[in-house]
CSV table of C-alpha atoms in Angstrom, one decimal:
chain,number,residue,atom,x,y,z
A,1,UNK,CA,-25.3,-0.2,0.9
A,2,UNK,CA,-24.1,-3.5,-0.4
A,3,UNK,CA,-21.1,-5.0,1.4
A,4,UNK,CA,-18.4,-6.2,-0.9
A,5,UNK,CA,-15.4,-8.5,-0.2
A,6,UNK,CA,-12.5,-7.8,-2.7
A,7,UNK,CA,-10.2,-10.7,-3.4
A,8,UNK,CA,-6.9,-9.9,-5.1
A,9,UNK,CA,-4.6,-12.5,-6.7
A,10,UNK,CA,-1.8,-10.0,-6.9
A,11,UNK,CA,0.6,-12.0,-9.1
A,12,UNK,CA,-2.2,-12.4,-11.6
A,13,UNK,CA,-3.3,-8.8,-11.5
A,14,UNK,CA,0.3,-7.4,-11.5
A,15,UNK,CA,1.2,-9.2,-14.7
A,16,UNK,CA,-2.0,-7.9,-16.3
A,17,UNK,CA,-1.1,-4.4,-15.3
A,18,UNK,CA,2.5,-4.7,-16.6
A,19,UNK,CA,1.2,-5.8,-20.0
A,20,UNK,CA,-1.4,-3.1,-20.1
A,21,UNK,CA,1.3,-0.5,-19.2
A,22,UNK,CA,3.5,-1.7,-22.1
A,23,UNK,CA,0.9,-0.7,-24.6
A,24,UNK,CA,-0.6,2.4,-22.8
A,25,UNK,CA,2.0,5.0,-22.0
A,26,UNK,CA,-0.5,7.1,-19.9
A,27,UNK,CA,-0.9,4.2,-17.5
A,28,UNK,CA,2.9,3.8,-17.0
A,29,UNK,CA,4.2,5.5,-14.0
A,30,UNK,CA,6.4,8.6,-14.6
A,31,UNK,CA,8.5,9.3,-11.5
A,32,UNK,CA,9.4,12.9,-12.5
A,33,UNK,CA,5.9,13.9,-13.5
A,34,UNK,CA,4.2,11.8,-10.7
A,35,UNK,CA,1.7,10.6,-13.2
A,36,UNK,CA,0.4,7.1,-14.1
A,37,UNK,CA,0.0,4.0,-12.1
A,38,UNK,CA,2.8,2.7,-9.8
A,39,UNK,CA,2.2,-0.9,-8.8
A,40,UNK,CA,4.9,-0.7,-6.2
A,41,UNK,CA,2.9,2.0,-4.3
A,42,UNK,CA,0.3,0.5,-1.9
A,43,UNK,CA,-1.9,3.6,-2.1
A,44,UNK,CA,-2.0,3.4,-5.9
A,45,UNK,CA,-3.0,-0.3,-5.7
A,46,UNK,CA,-5.8,0.3,-3.1
A,47,UNK,CA,-7.1,3.2,-5.3
A,48,UNK,CA,-7.2,1.0,-8.3
A,49,UNK,CA,-9.1,-1.7,-6.4
A,50,UNK,CA,-11.6,0.9,-5.1
A,51,UNK,CA,-12.1,2.4,-8.5
A,52,UNK,CA,-14.1,-0.7,-9.4
A,53,UNK,CA,-16.7,-0.1,-6.7
A,54,UNK,CA,-20.1,1.5,-7.5
A,55,UNK,CA,-21.7,4.2,-5.4
A,56,UNK,CA,-24.0,1.7,-3.6
A,57,UNK,CA,-21.1,-0.6,-2.5
A,58,UNK,CA,-18.9,-0.4,0.5
A,59,UNK,CA,-15.8,-2.5,1.3
A,60,UNK,CA,-16.1,-5.3,3.9
A,61,UNK,CA,-12.5,-6.2,3.5
A,62,UNK,CA,-9.7,-6.4,0.8
A,63,UNK,CA,-8.1,-9.9,0.9
A,64,UNK,CA,-4.7,-9.6,-0.8
A,65,UNK,CA,-2.9,-12.8,-1.8
A,66,UNK,CA,0.8,-13.0,-2.7
A,67,UNK,CA,4.1,-14.4,-1.4
A,68,UNK,CA,7.2,-12.9,0.0
A,69,UNK,CA,10.5,-13.3,-1.9
A,70,UNK,CA,12.9,-15.9,-0.4
A,71,UNK,CA,15.8,-14.5,1.7
A,72,UNK,CA,19.0,-14.4,-0.3
A,73,UNK,CA,20.5,-16.9,2.2
A,74,UNK,CA,17.8,-19.4,1.3
A,75,UNK,CA,18.4,-18.8,-2.4
A,76,UNK,CA,22.1,-19.6,-1.9
A,77,UNK,CA,21.2,-22.9,-0.2
A,78,UNK,CA,18.8,-23.8,-3.0
A,79,UNK,CA,20.8,-22.8,-6.0
A,80,UNK,CA,24.3,-24.0,-5.3
A,81,UNK,CA,25.8,-22.5,-8.5
A,82,UNK,CA,24.6,-19.0,-7.5
A,83,UNK,CA,27.2,-16.9,-5.6
A,84,UNK,CA,27.8,-13.2,-5.2
A,85,UNK,CA,31.2,-13.6,-6.7
A,86,UNK,CA,30.1,-15.6,-9.8
A,87,UNK,CA,27.0,-13.6,-10.5
A,88,UNK,CA,27.5,-10.1,-8.9
A,89,UNK,CA,25.0,-8.3,-11.0
A,90,UNK,CA,22.3,-10.9,-10.6
A,91,UNK,CA,23.0,-11.0,-6.8
A,92,UNK,CA,22.6,-7.3,-6.5
A,93,UNK,CA,19.5,-7.3,-8.7
A,94,UNK,CA,17.8,-9.9,-6.6
A,95,UNK,CA,18.6,-8.1,-3.3
A,96,UNK,CA,17.1,-4.9,-4.7
A,97,UNK,CA,14.0,-6.8,-6.0
A,98,UNK,CA,13.4,-8.6,-2.7
A,99,UNK,CA,13.8,-5.3,-0.7
A,100,UNK,CA,11.4,-3.5,-3.0
A,101,UNK,CA,8.7,-6.3,-2.8
A,102,UNK,CA,9.1,-6.5,1.0
A,103,UNK,CA,8.7,-2.8,1.4
A,104,UNK,CA,5.6,-2.8,-0.7
A,105,UNK,CA,4.1,-5.7,1.2
A,106,UNK,CA,4.8,-4.0,4.6
A,107,UNK,CA,3.0,-0.9,3.3
A,108,UNK,CA,0.1,-2.8,1.8
A,109,UNK,CA,-0.4,-4.8,5.0
A,110,UNK,CA,-1.3,-1.7,7.0
A,111,UNK,CA,-3.6,-0.1,4.5
A,112,UNK,CA,-7.2,0.3,5.8
A,113,UNK,CA,-9.4,-2.8,5.4
A,114,UNK,CA,-6.6,-4.9,3.9
A,115,UNK,CA,-6.0,-8.5,5.1
A,116,UNK,CA,-2.8,-10.0,3.8
A,117,UNK,CA,-2.8,-13.7,2.9
A,118,UNK,CA,0.7,-15.1,2.1
A,119,UNK,CA,1.5,-18.2,0.1
A,120,UNK,CA,5.0,-19.6,-0.4
A,121,UNK,CA,7.5,-19.2,-3.2
A,122,UNK,CA,9.1,-22.2,-4.8
A,123,UNK,CA,12.5,-21.7,-6.6
A,124,UNK,CA,14.2,-23.9,-9.1
A,125,UNK,CA,17.6,-25.3,-8.1
A,126,UNK,CA,19.3,-23.8,-11.2
A,127,UNK,CA,19.3,-20.5,-13.0
A,128,UNK,CA,17.7,-20.3,-16.5
A,129,UNK,CA,19.6,-19.5,-19.7
A,130,UNK,CA,19.6,-15.8,-18.9
A,131,UNK,CA,20.9,-16.4,-15.3
A,132,UNK,CA,17.5,-15.6,-13.8
A,133,UNK,CA,15.7,-17.4,-11.1
A,134,UNK,CA,12.6,-19.3,-12.0
A,135,UNK,CA,9.9,-18.8,-9.3
A,136,UNK,CA,6.4,-20.1,-8.7
A,137,UNK,CA,3.8,-19.2,-6.1
A,138,UNK,CA,2.1,-22.0,-4.2
A,139,UNK,CA,-1.0,-22.2,-2.0
A,140,UNK,CA,-2.5,-18.9,-3.2
A,141,UNK,CA,-5.4,-20.5,-5.1
A,142,UNK,CA,-6.2,-22.6,-2.0
A,143,UNK,CA,-6.2,-19.5,0.3
A,144,UNK,CA,-8.5,-17.6,-2.0
A,145,UNK,CA,-10.9,-20.5,-2.2
A,146,UNK,CA,-11.0,-20.9,1.6
A,147,UNK,CA,-11.7,-17.2,2.2
A,148,UNK,CA,-14.4,-17.0,-0.5
A,149,UNK,CA,-16.0,-20.1,0.9
A,150,UNK,CA,-16.0,-18.6,4.4
A,151,UNK,CA,-17.6,-15.3,3.6
A,152,UNK,CA,-20.1,-17.1,1.4
A,153,UNK,CA,-21.2,-19.7,4.0
A,154,UNK,CA,-21.3,-17.1,6.8
A,155,UNK,CA,-23.2,-14.6,4.6
A,156,UNK,CA,-20.8,-11.8,5.5
A,157,UNK,CA,-21.1,-9.9,2.3
A,158,UNK,CA,-23.6,-9.3,-0.6
A,159,UNK,CA,-21.0,-9.3,-3.4
A,160,UNK,CA,-17.6,-10.8,-4.2
A,161,UNK,CA,-15.2,-8.9,-6.5
A,162,UNK,CA,-12.4,-11.2,-7.7
A,163,UNK,CA,-9.3,-9.7,-9.2
A,164,UNK,CA,-8.1,-12.8,-11.1
A,165,UNK,CA,-8.4,-14.1,-14.6
A,166,UNK,CA,-7.3,-17.6,-13.7
A,167,UNK,CA,-9.9,-20.2,-14.9
A,168,UNK,CA,-9.0,-22.3,-11.8
A,169,UNK,CA,-11.2,-19.8,-9.8
A,170,UNK,CA,-14.3,-21.3,-11.4
A,171,UNK,CA,-15.2,-23.6,-8.4
A,172,UNK,CA,-15.0,-20.8,-5.8
A,173,UNK,CA,-17.2,-18.6,-7.9
A,174,UNK,CA,-19.7,-21.4,-8.0
A,175,UNK,CA,-19.6,-21.6,-4.2
A,176,UNK,CA,-20.3,-17.9,-3.8
A,177,UNK,CA,-23.2,-17.9,-6.3
A,178,UNK,CA,-24.7,-21.0,-4.8
A,179,UNK,CA,-24.8,-19.2,-1.5
A,180,UNK,CA,-26.6,-16.2,-3.0
A,181,UNK,CA,-23.7,-13.8,-3.4
A,182,UNK,CA,-23.2,-11.8,-6.6
A,183,UNK,CA,-19.8,-12.5,-8.2
A,184,UNK,CA,-18.0,-9.8,-10.2
A,185,UNK,CA,-14.8,-10.1,-12.3
A,186,UNK,CA,-13.2,-6.7,-12.8
A,187,UNK,CA,-11.0,-5.8,-15.8
A,188,UNK,CA,-9.4,-2.9,-17.5
A,189,UNK,CA,-11.1,-2.1,-20.8
A,190,UNK,CA,-7.6,-1.8,-22.4
A,191,UNK,CA,-6.3,-5.1,-20.9
A,192,UNK,CA,-4.6,-7.5,-23.4
A,193,UNK,CA,-5.6,-10.4,-21.1
A,194,UNK,CA,-9.3,-11.1,-21.7
A,195,UNK,CA,-11.6,-12.7,-19.1
A,196,UNK,CA,-11.9,-16.4,-20.1
A,197,UNK,CA,-15.2,-18.0,-21.1
A,198,UNK,CA,-15.2,-20.2,-18.0
A,199,UNK,CA,-15.0,-17.2,-15.7
A,200,UNK,CA,-17.7,-15.4,-17.6
A,201,UNK,CA,-19.9,-18.5,-17.4
A,202,UNK,CA,-19.5,-18.7,-13.6
A,203,UNK,CA,-19.7,-15.0,-12.7
A,204,UNK,CA,-22.7,-12.7,-12.6
A,205,UNK,CA,-21.0,-9.6,-14.0
A,206,UNK,CA,-17.8,-8.6,-15.9
A,207,UNK,CA,-17.1,-5.0,-14.6
A,208,UNK,CA,-14.9,-2.9,-16.9
A,209,UNK,CA,-13.2,0.3,-16.1
A,210,UNK,CA,-11.0,2.4,-18.4
A,211,UNK,CA,-7.5,3.5,-17.7
A,212,UNK,CA,-8.8,7.1,-17.6
A,213,UNK,CA,-11.3,6.1,-14.8
A,214,UNK,CA,-8.6,4.5,-12.8
A,215,UNK,CA,-6.2,7.4,-13.2
A,216,UNK,CA,-8.9,9.9,-12.2
A,217,UNK,CA,-9.4,7.8,-9.0
A,218,UNK,CA,-5.7,8.0,-8.4
A,219,UNK,CA,-5.7,11.8,-8.9
A,220,UNK,CA,-8.6,12.2,-6.5
A,221,UNK,CA,-7.4,9.9,-3.7
A,222,UNK,CA,-3.6,9.8,-4.0
A,223,UNK,CA,-2.0,12.7,-5.8
A,224,UNK,CA,-4.0,15.4,-4.0
A,225,UNK,CA,-2.7,13.9,-0.7
A,226,UNK,CA,0.9,14.3,-2.0
A,227,UNK,CA,1.6,10.5,-2.0
């Protein structure tokens, strides 16, 4: 069996999933029918990641990179114009959003073989024209690079699967390949976000799976368990 380390840039993957769901109704999650893919469900996410494994591959570890939402108290200190009284709907919406994300991350953190890696969230001092916060994740690329370099230099795995379509990942792919690891970029066949030329150039394989294959994995691993 080939040992595989899976690296997940969650913000990058989640956005790809959202766009794919927009154009593929079967992939969208239907709460009433309990069908489709729910990116707020840790078991669904793990099942999606595992669906890209081949029969001769076993997971060494899933490295999961994201950042926690800022507490509302910190948001109030950063954005002076934002108050519960002035923007009640936005206030309530952010609290629900933060609670949902934190609940997901807590569940994801205790999934088997998952190692959480948390960057930080930067927030603009003002709301945008739609009264929405403008966020940006920091440190995630650096954390991914450090971990891929570590497993590469230590020869801990045979293959690296990187869930990211960010061209900035080119250097870390080169490190893995230089150290003899096979590098794989996974993607949904129906994705509207193609793998860039630079990532193709510095990876050994682009591994495609269809929405049907992912949903079949969900059915076998998740829905039969009643989750």
